[in-house]
PDB file of C-alpha atoms in Angstrom:
ATOM      1  CA  UNK A   1     -26.509 -47.775  14.509  1.00 39.00           C
ATOM      2  CA  UNK A   2     -26.548 -44.220  13.155  1.00 51.00           C
ATOM      3  CA  UNK A   3     -27.201 -41.479  15.677  1.00 62.00           C
ATOM      4  CA  UNK A   4     -30.500 -39.659  15.145  1.00 71.00           C
ATOM      5  CA  UNK A   5     -30.268 -35.911  14.555  1.00 90.00           C
ATOM      6  CA  UNK A   6     -33.074 -34.260  16.527  1.00 92.00           C
ATOM      7  CA  UNK A   7     -34.516 -30.825  15.792  1.00 94.00           C
ATOM      8  CA  UNK A   8     -36.689 -29.396  18.538  1.00 94.00           C
ATOM      9  CA  UNK A   9     -37.147 -26.582  21.028  1.00 93.00           C
ATOM     10  CA  UNK A  10     -36.212 -27.015  24.652  1.00 89.00           C
ATOM     11  CA  UNK A  11     -37.783 -25.617  27.809  1.00 88.00           C
ATOM     12  CA  UNK A  12     -35.888 -22.354  27.436  1.00 90.00           C
ATOM     13  CA  UNK A  13     -36.859 -21.580  23.830  1.00 92.00           C
ATOM     14  CA  UNK A  14     -40.197 -23.286  23.139  1.00 94.00           C
ATOM     15  CA  UNK A  15     -42.722 -20.727  21.962  1.00 95.00           C
ATOM     16  CA  UNK A  16     -46.101 -20.858  20.240  1.00 97.00           C
ATOM     17  CA  UNK A  17     -47.645 -17.895  18.436  1.00 97.00           C
ATOM     18  CA  UNK A  18     -51.331 -17.483  17.630  1.00 98.00           C
ATOM     19  CA  UNK A  19     -52.380 -15.556  14.534  1.00 97.00           C
ATOM     20  CA  UNK A  20     -56.125 -14.923  14.376  1.00 97.00           C
ATOM     21  CA  UNK A  21     -58.657 -13.402  12.014  1.00 97.00           C
ATOM     22  CA  UNK A  22     -62.129 -14.226  10.689  1.00 97.00           C
ATOM     23  CA  UNK A  23     -60.393 -15.889   7.722  1.00 98.00           C
ATOM     24  CA  UNK A  24     -57.912 -18.159   9.480  1.00 98.00           C
ATOM     25  CA  UNK A  25     -56.538 -19.223  12.867  1.00 98.00           C
ATOM     26  CA  UNK A  26     -52.944 -20.475  13.002  1.00 98.00           C
ATOM     27  CA  UNK A  27     -50.639 -21.716  15.744  1.00 98.00           C
ATOM     28  CA  UNK A  28     -46.978 -21.379  14.778  1.00 98.00           C
ATOM     29  CA  UNK A  29     -44.069 -23.058  16.568  1.00 97.00           C
ATOM     30  CA  UNK A  30     -40.433 -22.391  15.683  1.00 96.00           C
ATOM     31  CA  UNK A  31     -38.319 -25.558  15.501  1.00 96.00           C
ATOM     32  CA  UNK A  32     -34.702 -24.390  15.987  1.00 95.00           C
ATOM     33  CA  UNK A  33     -32.411 -25.435  13.160  1.00 93.00           C
ATOM     34  CA  UNK A  34     -35.286 -26.847  11.100  1.00 95.00           C
ATOM     35  CA  UNK A  35     -38.099 -24.402  10.410  1.00 96.00           C
ATOM     36  CA  UNK A  36     -41.668 -24.165  11.620  1.00 97.00           C
ATOM     37  CA  UNK A  37     -44.516 -26.397  12.781  1.00 98.00           C
ATOM     38  CA  UNK A  38     -47.937 -24.941  11.991  1.00 98.00           C
ATOM     39  CA  UNK A  39     -51.501 -25.838  12.953  1.00 98.00           C
ATOM     40  CA  UNK A  40     -53.814 -24.102  10.501  1.00 98.00           C
ATOM     41  CA  UNK A  41     -57.591 -23.754  10.520  1.00 98.00           C
ATOM     42  CA  UNK A  42     -59.067 -21.898   7.554  1.00 97.00           C
ATOM     43  CA  UNK A  43     -62.652 -20.693   7.524  1.00 98.00           C
ATOM     44  CA  UNK A  44     -64.912 -23.390   6.100  1.00 97.00           C
ATOM     45  CA  UNK A  45     -62.323 -26.148   6.612  1.00 97.00           C
ATOM     46  CA  UNK A  46     -61.009 -28.401   9.360  1.00 96.00           C
ATOM     47  CA  UNK A  47     -57.790 -28.146  11.330  1.00 97.00           C
ATOM     48  CA  UNK A  48     -54.634 -29.207   9.464  1.00 97.00           C
ATOM     49  CA  UNK A  49     -50.931 -29.364  10.297  1.00 98.00           C
ATOM     50  CA  UNK A  50     -47.710 -28.965   8.361  1.00 98.00           C
ATOM     51  CA  UNK A  51     -43.969 -28.780   8.841  1.00 97.00           C
ATOM     52  CA  UNK A  52     -42.195 -26.072   6.881  1.00 97.00           C
ATOM     53  CA  UNK A  53     -38.475 -25.905   6.112  1.00 94.00           C
ATOM     54  CA  UNK A  54     -36.452 -23.844   3.656  1.00 84.00           C
ATOM     55  CA  UNK A  55     -33.776 -26.547   3.418  1.00 88.00           C
ATOM     56  CA  UNK A  56     -34.598 -30.196   2.692  1.00 87.00           C
ATOM     57  CA  UNK A  57     -33.575 -32.300   5.682  1.00 92.00           C
ATOM     58  CA  UNK A  58     -35.616 -35.491   5.343  1.00 93.00           C
ATOM     59  CA  UNK A  59     -35.528 -37.815   2.362  1.00 93.00           C
ATOM     60  CA  UNK A  60     -38.904 -38.121   0.570  1.00 95.00           C
ATOM     61  CA  UNK A  61     -40.811 -41.290   1.455  1.00 95.00           C
ATOM     62  CA  UNK A  62     -42.701 -42.685   4.412  1.00 96.00           C
ATOM     63  CA  UNK A  63     -41.874 -41.357   7.862  1.00 96.00           C
ATOM     64  CA  UNK A  64     -43.141 -42.263  11.322  1.00 97.00           C
ATOM     65  CA  UNK A  65     -45.227 -39.997  13.554  1.00 97.00           C
ATOM     66  CA  UNK A  66     -45.197 -40.729  17.282  1.00 97.00           C
ATOM     67  CA  UNK A  67     -46.268 -38.860  20.387  1.00 96.00           C
ATOM     68  CA  UNK A  68     -43.532 -39.262  22.980  1.00 93.00           C
ATOM     69  CA  UNK A  69     -42.687 -37.974  26.427  1.00 90.00           C
ATOM     70  CA  UNK A  70     -40.163 -35.146  26.733  1.00 85.00           C
ATOM     71  CA  UNK A  71     -36.803 -35.999  28.269  1.00 77.00           C
ATOM     72  CA  UNK A  72     -37.841 -34.721  31.698  1.00 74.00           C
ATOM     73  CA  UNK A  73     -40.724 -37.231  31.875  1.00 75.00           C
ATOM     74  CA  UNK A  74     -38.989 -40.617  31.796  1.00 73.00           C
ATOM     75  CA  UNK A  75     -41.114 -43.733  31.839  1.00 73.00           C
ATOM     76  CA  UNK A  76     -44.082 -42.496  29.760  1.00 80.00           C
ATOM     77  CA  UNK A  77     -44.491 -44.815  26.785  1.00 85.00           C
ATOM     78  CA  UNK A  78     -44.514 -43.311  23.268  1.00 89.00           C
ATOM     79  CA  UNK A  79     -47.680 -43.685  21.208  1.00 92.00           C
ATOM     80  CA  UNK A  80     -47.518 -44.260  17.461  1.00 94.00           C
ATOM     81  CA  UNK A  81     -49.850 -42.214  15.260  1.00 94.00           C
ATOM     82  CA  UNK A  82     -48.797 -44.089  12.127  1.00 94.00           C
ATOM     83  CA  UNK A  83     -46.893 -43.502   8.911  1.00 95.00           C
ATOM     84  CA  UNK A  84     -46.860 -40.114   7.215  1.00 97.00           C
ATOM     85  CA  UNK A  85     -45.752 -38.996   3.766  1.00 96.00           C
ATOM     86  CA  UNK A  86     -42.606 -36.894   3.528  1.00 96.00           C
ATOM     87  CA  UNK A  87     -42.355 -34.846   0.311  1.00 94.00           C
ATOM     88  CA  UNK A  88     -39.501 -32.842  -1.179  1.00 90.00           C
ATOM     89  CA  UNK A  89     -41.206 -29.447  -1.155  1.00 89.00           C
ATOM     90  CA  UNK A  90     -41.058 -26.529   1.241  1.00 94.00           C
ATOM     91  CA  UNK A  91     -43.753 -28.241   3.315  1.00 96.00           C
ATOM     92  CA  UNK A  92     -42.483 -31.807   3.475  1.00 96.00           C
ATOM     93  CA  UNK A  93     -45.112 -33.015   5.943  1.00 97.00           C
ATOM     94  CA  UNK A  94     -48.812 -32.075   5.680  1.00 97.00           C
ATOM     95  CA  UNK A  95     -51.379 -33.829   7.837  1.00 97.00           C
ATOM     96  CA  UNK A  96     -55.167 -34.030   7.747  1.00 96.00           C
ATOM     97  CA  UNK A  97     -57.605 -33.119  10.492  1.00 97.00           C
ATOM     98  CA  UNK A  98     -57.579 -36.528  12.191  1.00 96.00           C
ATOM     99  CA  UNK A  99     -53.827 -36.668  12.654  1.00 96.00           C
ATOM    100  CA  UNK A 100     -53.653 -32.965  13.511  1.00 97.00           C
ATOM    101  CA  UNK A 101     -56.201 -33.441  16.311  1.00 97.00           C
ATOM    102  CA  UNK A 102     -54.292 -36.499  17.582  1.00 96.00           C
ATOM    103  CA  UNK A 103     -51.193 -34.312  17.754  1.00 97.00           C
ATOM    104  CA  UNK A 104     -53.111 -31.631  19.641  1.00 97.00           C
ATOM    105  CA  UNK A 105     -54.329 -34.201  22.135  1.00 96.00           C
ATOM    106  CA  UNK A 106     -50.772 -35.368  22.696  1.00 96.00           C
ATOM    107  CA  UNK A 107     -49.530 -31.814  23.191  1.00 96.00           C
ATOM    108  CA  UNK A 108     -52.285 -31.092  25.727  1.00 97.00           C
ATOM    109  CA  UNK A 109     -51.228 -34.243  27.587  1.00 94.00           C
ATOM    110  CA  UNK A 110     -47.682 -32.866  27.877  1.00 93.00           C
ATOM    111  CA  UNK A 111     -46.235 -35.061  25.134  1.00 95.00           C
ATOM    112  CA  UNK A 112     -44.161 -34.134  22.064  1.00 96.00           C
ATOM    113  CA  UNK A 113     -45.329 -35.224  18.583  1.00 97.00           C
ATOM    114  CA  UNK A 114     -42.245 -36.265  16.599  1.00 97.00           C
ATOM    115  CA  UNK A 115     -41.712 -37.104  12.924  1.00 97.00           C
ATOM    116  CA  UNK A 116     -38.834 -39.473  12.132  1.00 96.00           C
ATOM    117  CA  UNK A 117     -37.465 -40.065   8.645  1.00 96.00           C
ATOM    118  CA  UNK A 118     -34.150 -40.848   6.955  1.00 93.00           C
ATOM    119  CA  UNK A 119     -31.813 -37.954   6.328  1.00 92.00           C
ATOM    120  CA  UNK A 120     -31.743 -36.496   2.811  1.00 86.00           C
ATOM    121  CA  UNK A 121     -27.939 -36.763   2.772  1.00 83.00           C
ATOM    122  CA  UNK A 122     -26.743 -39.978   4.409  1.00 84.00           C
ATOM    123  CA  UNK A 123     -29.793 -42.001   5.399  1.00 82.00           C
ATOM    124  CA  UNK A 124     -29.288 -41.583   9.136  1.00 91.00           C
ATOM    125  CA  UNK A 125     -32.447 -40.909  11.175  1.00 93.00           C
ATOM    126  CA  UNK A 126     -33.762 -37.345  11.446  1.00 95.00           C
ATOM    127  CA  UNK A 127     -36.268 -36.420  14.141  1.00 95.00           C
ATOM    128  CA  UNK A 128     -38.367 -33.252  14.072  1.00 96.00           C
ATOM    129  CA  UNK A 129     -39.982 -32.697  17.456  1.00 96.00           C
ATOM    130  CA  UNK A 130     -42.945 -30.414  18.226  1.00 97.00           C
ATOM    131  CA  UNK A 131     -42.682 -29.149  21.803  1.00 96.00           C
ATOM    132  CA  UNK A 132     -45.646 -29.029  24.159  1.00 96.00           C
ATOM    133  CA  UNK A 133     -44.146 -26.240  26.285  1.00 95.00           C
ATOM    134  CA  UNK A 134     -46.381 -23.125  26.223  1.00 95.00           C
ATOM    135  CA  UNK A 135     -48.837 -24.831  23.865  1.00 97.00           C
ATOM    136  CA  UNK A 136     -51.917 -25.112  26.081  1.00 96.00           C
ATOM    137  CA  UNK A 137     -52.367 -21.393  26.676  1.00 94.00           C
ATOM    138  CA  UNK A 138     -52.150 -20.506  22.995  1.00 96.00           C
ATOM    139  CA  UNK A 139     -54.443 -23.402  22.085  1.00 97.00           C
ATOM    140  CA  UNK A 140     -57.115 -21.894  24.324  1.00 96.00           C
ATOM    141  CA  UNK A 141     -56.864 -18.705  22.261  1.00 96.00           C
ATOM    142  CA  UNK A 142     -57.022 -20.753  19.065  1.00 97.00           C
ATOM    143  CA  UNK A 143     -60.306 -22.316  20.183  1.00 96.00           C
ATOM    144  CA  UNK A 144     -61.762 -18.862  20.785  1.00 97.00           C
ATOM    145  CA  UNK A 145     -60.548 -17.798  17.346  1.00 97.00           C
ATOM    146  CA  UNK A 146     -62.232 -20.693  15.563  1.00 97.00           C
ATOM    147  CA  UNK A 147     -65.612 -19.762  17.040  1.00 96.00           C
ATOM    148  CA  UNK A 148     -65.425 -16.489  15.109  1.00 97.00           C
ATOM    149  CA  UNK A 149     -64.343 -17.842  11.723  1.00 98.00           C
ATOM    150  CA  UNK A 150     -66.419 -17.099   8.642  1.00 97.00           C
ATOM    151  CA  UNK A 151     -68.504 -20.035   7.359  1.00 97.00           C
ATOM    152  CA  UNK A 152     -66.464 -20.222   4.122  1.00 97.00           C
ATOM    153  CA  UNK A 153     -63.110 -19.188   2.674  1.00 97.00           C
ATOM    154  CA  UNK A 154     -62.352 -17.456  -0.606  1.00 97.00           C
ATOM    155  CA  UNK A 155     -61.386 -20.587  -2.499  1.00 97.00           C
ATOM    156  CA  UNK A 156     -64.727 -22.185  -1.631  1.00 97.00           C
ATOM    157  CA  UNK A 157     -66.926 -19.361  -2.926  1.00 96.00           C
ATOM    158  CA  UNK A 158     -64.878 -17.419  -5.470  1.00 97.00           C
ATOM    159  CA  UNK A 159     -66.728 -19.384  -8.159  1.00 97.00           C
ATOM    160  CA  UNK A 160     -70.204 -20.562  -7.204  1.00 97.00           C
ATOM    161  CA  UNK A 161     -73.222 -21.938  -8.982  1.00 97.00           C
ATOM    162  CA  UNK A 162     -76.966 -21.663  -8.347  1.00 98.00           C
ATOM    163  CA  UNK A 163     -78.963 -24.378 -10.203  1.00 97.00           C
ATOM    164  CA  UNK A 164     -82.508 -23.872 -11.452  1.00 97.00           C
ATOM    165  CA  UNK A 165     -85.365 -26.171 -12.390  1.00 96.00           C
ATOM    166  CA  UNK A 166     -86.709 -25.955 -15.962  1.00 95.00           C
ATOM    167  CA  UNK A 167     -88.310 -22.560 -16.523  1.00 94.00           C
ATOM    168  CA  UNK A 168     -87.742 -21.554 -12.886  1.00 96.00           C
ATOM    169  CA  UNK A 169     -86.211 -18.470 -11.299  1.00 96.00           C
ATOM    170  CA  UNK A 170     -86.839 -19.590  -7.713  1.00 97.00           C
ATOM    171  CA  UNK A 171     -84.114 -19.812  -5.068  1.00 97.00           C
ATOM    172  CA  UNK A 172     -84.130 -22.760  -2.681  1.00 97.00           C
ATOM    173  CA  UNK A 173     -83.184 -22.659   0.970  1.00 97.00           C
ATOM    174  CA  UNK A 174     -79.794 -24.142   0.095  1.00 97.00           C
ATOM    175  CA  UNK A 175     -79.294 -21.448  -2.563  1.00 97.00           C
ATOM    176  CA  UNK A 176     -80.016 -18.712  -0.030  1.00 97.00           C
ATOM    177  CA  UNK A 177     -77.581 -20.282   2.434  1.00 97.00           C
ATOM    178  CA  UNK A 178     -74.846 -20.259  -0.211  1.00 98.00           C
ATOM    179  CA  UNK A 179     -75.612 -16.644  -1.084  1.00 98.00           C
ATOM    180  CA  UNK A 180     -75.626 -15.692   2.615  1.00 98.00           C
ATOM    181  CA  UNK A 181     -72.157 -17.232   2.934  1.00 97.00           C
ATOM    182  CA  UNK A 182     -70.967 -15.266  -0.100  1.00 98.00           C
ATOM    183  CA  UNK A 183     -72.358 -12.053   1.413  1.00 98.00           C
ATOM    184  CA  UNK A 184     -70.659 -12.738   4.753  1.00 97.00           C
ATOM    185  CA  UNK A 185     -67.341 -13.281   3.011  1.00 97.00           C
ATOM    186  CA  UNK A 186     -67.533 -10.192   0.799  1.00 98.00           C
ATOM    187  CA  UNK A 187     -68.463  -7.992   3.753  1.00 97.00           C
ATOM    188  CA  UNK A 188     -65.404  -9.252   5.653  1.00 97.00           C
ATOM    189  CA  UNK A 189     -62.896  -9.068   2.782  1.00 97.00           C
ATOM    190  CA  UNK A 190     -62.363  -5.499   1.610  1.00 96.00           C
ATOM    191  CA  UNK A 191     -60.167  -6.692  -1.270  1.00 96.00           C
ATOM    192  CA  UNK A 192     -63.153  -8.124  -3.191  1.00 97.00           C
ATOM    193  CA  UNK A 193     -63.716  -5.455  -5.843  1.00 96.00           C
ATOM    194  CA  UNK A 194     -66.054  -7.132  -8.339  1.00 97.00           C
ATOM    195  CA  UNK A 195     -68.892  -9.659  -8.244  1.00 98.00           C
ATOM    196  CA  UNK A 196     -69.888 -11.095 -11.623  1.00 97.00           C
ATOM    197  CA  UNK A 197     -73.344 -12.673 -11.834  1.00 98.00           C
ATOM    198  CA  UNK A 198     -74.076 -14.572 -15.057  1.00 98.00           C
ATOM    199  CA  UNK A 199     -77.412 -16.138 -15.960  1.00 97.00           C
ATOM    200  CA  UNK A 200     -77.703 -19.185 -18.244  1.00 97.00           C
ATOM    201  CA  UNK A 201     -80.365 -21.534 -19.613  1.00 97.00           C
ATOM    202  CA  UNK A 202     -80.558 -24.848 -21.396  1.00 95.00           C
ATOM    203  CA  UNK A 203     -81.381 -24.903 -25.113  1.00 94.00           C
ATOM    204  CA  UNK A 204     -85.000 -26.037 -24.898  1.00 93.00           C
ATOM    205  CA  UNK A 205     -86.632 -22.651 -25.566  1.00 85.00           C
ATOM    206  CA  UNK A 206     -86.324 -19.977 -28.222  1.00 92.00           C
ATOM    207  CA  UNK A 207     -83.280 -17.719 -28.141  1.00 92.00           C
ATOM    208  CA  UNK A 208     -85.440 -14.726 -27.212  1.00 95.00           C
ATOM    209  CA  UNK A 209     -87.187 -16.587 -24.366  1.00 95.00           C
ATOM    210  CA  UNK A 210     -83.907 -18.030 -23.122  1.00 96.00           C
ATOM    211  CA  UNK A 211     -82.300 -14.613 -23.115  1.00 96.00           C
ATOM    212  CA  UNK A 212     -85.110 -13.239 -20.961  1.00 97.00           C
ATOM    213  CA  UNK A 213     -85.036 -16.245 -18.633  1.00 97.00           C
ATOM    214  CA  UNK A 214     -81.272 -16.075 -18.171  1.00 97.00           C
ATOM    215  CA  UNK A 215     -81.583 -12.387 -17.345  1.00 97.00           C
ATOM    216  CA  UNK A 216     -84.258 -13.123 -14.746  1.00 98.00           C
ATOM    217  CA  UNK A 217     -82.071 -15.821 -13.200  1.00 98.00           C
ATOM    218  CA  UNK A 218     -79.107 -13.470 -12.975  1.00 98.00           C
ATOM    219  CA  UNK A 219     -81.254 -10.678 -11.555  1.00 98.00           C
ATOM    220  CA  UNK A 220     -82.825 -12.800  -8.832  1.00 98.00           C
ATOM    221  CA  UNK A 221     -79.374 -13.734  -7.584  1.00 98.00           C
ATOM    222  CA  UNK A 222     -77.959 -10.208  -7.885  1.00 98.00           C
ATOM    223  CA  UNK A 223     -80.983  -8.698  -6.152  1.00 98.00           C
ATOM    224  CA  UNK A 224     -80.617 -11.147  -3.279  1.00 98.00           C
ATOM    225  CA  UNK A 225     -76.931 -10.246  -2.834  1.00 98.00           C
ATOM    226  CA  UNK A 226     -77.658  -6.514  -2.975  1.00 98.00           C
ATOM    227  CA  UNK A 227     -80.649  -6.900  -0.666  1.00 97.00           C
ATOM    228  CA  UNK A 228     -78.380  -8.532   1.912  1.00 97.00           C
ATOM    229  CA  UNK A 229     -75.933  -5.661   1.822  1.00 96.00           C
ATOM    230  CA  UNK A 230     -73.569  -6.005  -1.148  1.00 98.00           C
ATOM    231  CA  UNK A 231     -72.762  -2.688  -2.805  1.00 97.00           C
ATOM    232  CA  UNK A 232     -74.636  -2.531  -6.100  1.00 97.00           C
ATOM    233  CA  UNK A 233     -71.657  -0.720  -7.673  1.00 97.00           C
ATOM    234  CA  UNK A 234     -69.437  -3.817  -7.499  1.00 97.00           C
ATOM    235  CA  UNK A 235     -72.043  -6.189  -8.991  1.00 97.00           C
ATOM    236  CA  UNK A 236     -72.002  -6.875 -12.748  1.00 97.00           C
ATOM    237  CA  UNK A 237     -75.028  -8.754 -14.115  1.00 97.00           C
ATOM    238  CA  UNK A 238     -74.993 -10.499 -17.500  1.00 97.00           C
ATOM    239  CA  UNK A 239     -77.372 -12.803 -19.346  1.00 96.00           C
ATOM    240  CA  UNK A 240     -76.167 -15.416 -21.837  1.00 96.00           C
ATOM    241  CA  UNK A 241     -79.228 -17.541 -22.703  1.00 95.00           C
ATOM    242  CA  UNK A 242     -77.939 -20.947 -23.884  1.00 94.00           C
ATOM    243  CA  UNK A 243     -74.717 -19.543 -25.342  1.00 95.00           C
ATOM    244  CA  UNK A 244     -72.340 -21.241 -22.887  1.00 95.00           C
ATOM    245  CA  UNK A 245     -73.418 -24.840 -22.194  1.00 94.00           C
ATOM    246  CA  UNK A 246     -71.189 -26.725 -19.757  1.00 95.00           C
ATOM    247  CA  UNK A 247     -72.732 -30.152 -20.319  1.00 93.00           C
ATOM    248  CA  UNK A 248     -75.017 -32.173 -22.540  1.00 94.00           C
ATOM    249  CA  UNK A 249     -77.372 -32.466 -19.567  1.00 94.00           C
ATOM    250  CA  UNK A 250     -79.911 -29.630 -19.658  1.00 95.00           C
ATOM    251  CA  UNK A 251     -80.027 -29.491 -15.832  1.00 95.00           C
ATOM    252  CA  UNK A 252     -76.325 -28.585 -15.716  1.00 96.00           C
ATOM    253  CA  UNK A 253     -76.896 -25.628 -18.021  1.00 96.00           C
ATOM    254  CA  UNK A 254     -79.803 -24.080 -16.107  1.00 97.00           C
ATOM    255  CA  UNK A 255     -77.784 -21.999 -13.685  1.00 97.00           C
ATOM    256  CA  UNK A 256     -76.550 -18.653 -12.499  1.00 98.00           C
ATOM    257  CA  UNK A 257     -72.849 -18.414 -11.721  1.00 98.00           C
ATOM    258  CA  UNK A 258     -71.196 -16.011  -9.279  1.00 98.00           C
ATOM    259  CA  UNK A 259     -67.522 -15.114  -9.538  1.00 97.00           C
ATOM    260  CA  UNK A 260     -65.645 -12.902  -7.104  1.00 97.00           C
ATOM    261  CA  UNK A 261     -62.617 -10.883  -8.118  1.00 96.00           C
ATOM    262  CA  UNK A 262     -60.108  -9.461  -5.664  1.00 95.00           C
ATOM    263  CA  UNK A 263     -57.863  -6.461  -6.154  1.00 92.00           C
ATOM    264  CA  UNK A 264     -54.848  -7.410  -8.230  1.00 88.00           C
ATOM    265  CA  UNK A 265     -56.382 -10.572  -9.656  1.00 86.00           C
ATOM    266  CA  UNK A 266     -56.253 -10.887 -13.405  1.00 77.00           C
ATOM    267  CA  UNK A 267     -59.743 -10.749 -14.941  1.00 68.00           C
ATOM    268  CA  UNK A 268     -60.802 -14.061 -16.434  1.00 57.00           C
ATOM    269  CA  UNK A 269     -60.174 -13.869 -20.174  1.00 44.00           C
ATOM    270  CA  UNK A 270     -62.709 -16.630 -20.745  1.00 43.00           C
ATOM    271  CA  UNK A 271     -65.276 -14.548 -18.900  1.00 47.00           C
ATOM    272  CA  UNK A 272     -68.702 -16.185 -18.815  1.00 45.00           C
ATOM    273  CA  UNK A 273     -67.440 -19.502 -20.110  1.00 42.00           C
ATOM    274  CA  UNK A 274     -64.708 -19.553 -17.501  1.00 39.00           C
ATOM    275  CA  UNK A 275     -67.020 -19.032 -14.564  1.00 39.00           C
ATOM    276  CA  UNK A 276     -68.469 -22.481 -14.914  1.00 39.00           C
ATOM    277  CA  UNK A 277     -65.253 -24.402 -14.579  1.00 36.00           C
ATOM    278  CA  UNK A 278     -65.579 -24.563 -10.820  1.00 37.00           C
ATOM    279  CA  UNK A 279     -67.182 -27.389  -8.923  1.00 34.00           C
ATOM    280  CA  UNK A 280     -70.678 -26.327  -7.813  1.00 35.00           C
ATOM    281  CA  UNK A 281     -70.793 -25.293  -4.183  1.00 34.00           C
ATOM    282  CA  UNK A 282     -73.252 -26.970  -1.887  1.00 27.00           C
TER     283      UNK A 282
END
């Protein structure tokens, strides 16, 4: 039987590092000879986990994830967490919130989560072990960090949509919550340099009436953002009437879209049409 190559930190070199901000909390663990193990919690999302390695070690396919006792705790039975996908990229293993939390629980119990998969080169087993040593203290800091995360991240609100009923310019409670989240993000991220607010209508009215209505819809959103503290100088308001339909359904076209632009990002060449490509936020 082929001998398993094991990558993992020992008692003398097992370290965890917490990186914290209102945008993201991460716990990073160096795996000697392999790369890094990372627990990541972005604002507006759940905890996730990934292994990162510059050099491919494991063959792509299905690996096994177990939580096992370290060598100095003989007799404790390993616990299987199931099969995991191993890819050929820089992050060969990426796990969802459920598995990530199961790993955390194992680490807090003094166990070592371990991924096993065939070697890329000769098919012999490769084990990548995540050490529990020094984890608990940093995890306590991680929990404090998550309590201060923003409600959303940039990817979730960089393109947003406010729907309107026929002829309406009224904002619902859900609309205000979305706009409050956008405000909170912009106020925390100094790299956001532009906010584009574009009003649209369906095609049921005259062009003149639709132009006025789309302008009112854009203004009600822009005024809310500015009223909550967004600098008026970074807000661009535009009205498009029914010029840019995104659907044959009139309800889909009655909307105001909000797009954020950070420093260094290329302006959207499609402009108003492009803003509506995003999935509506809820």
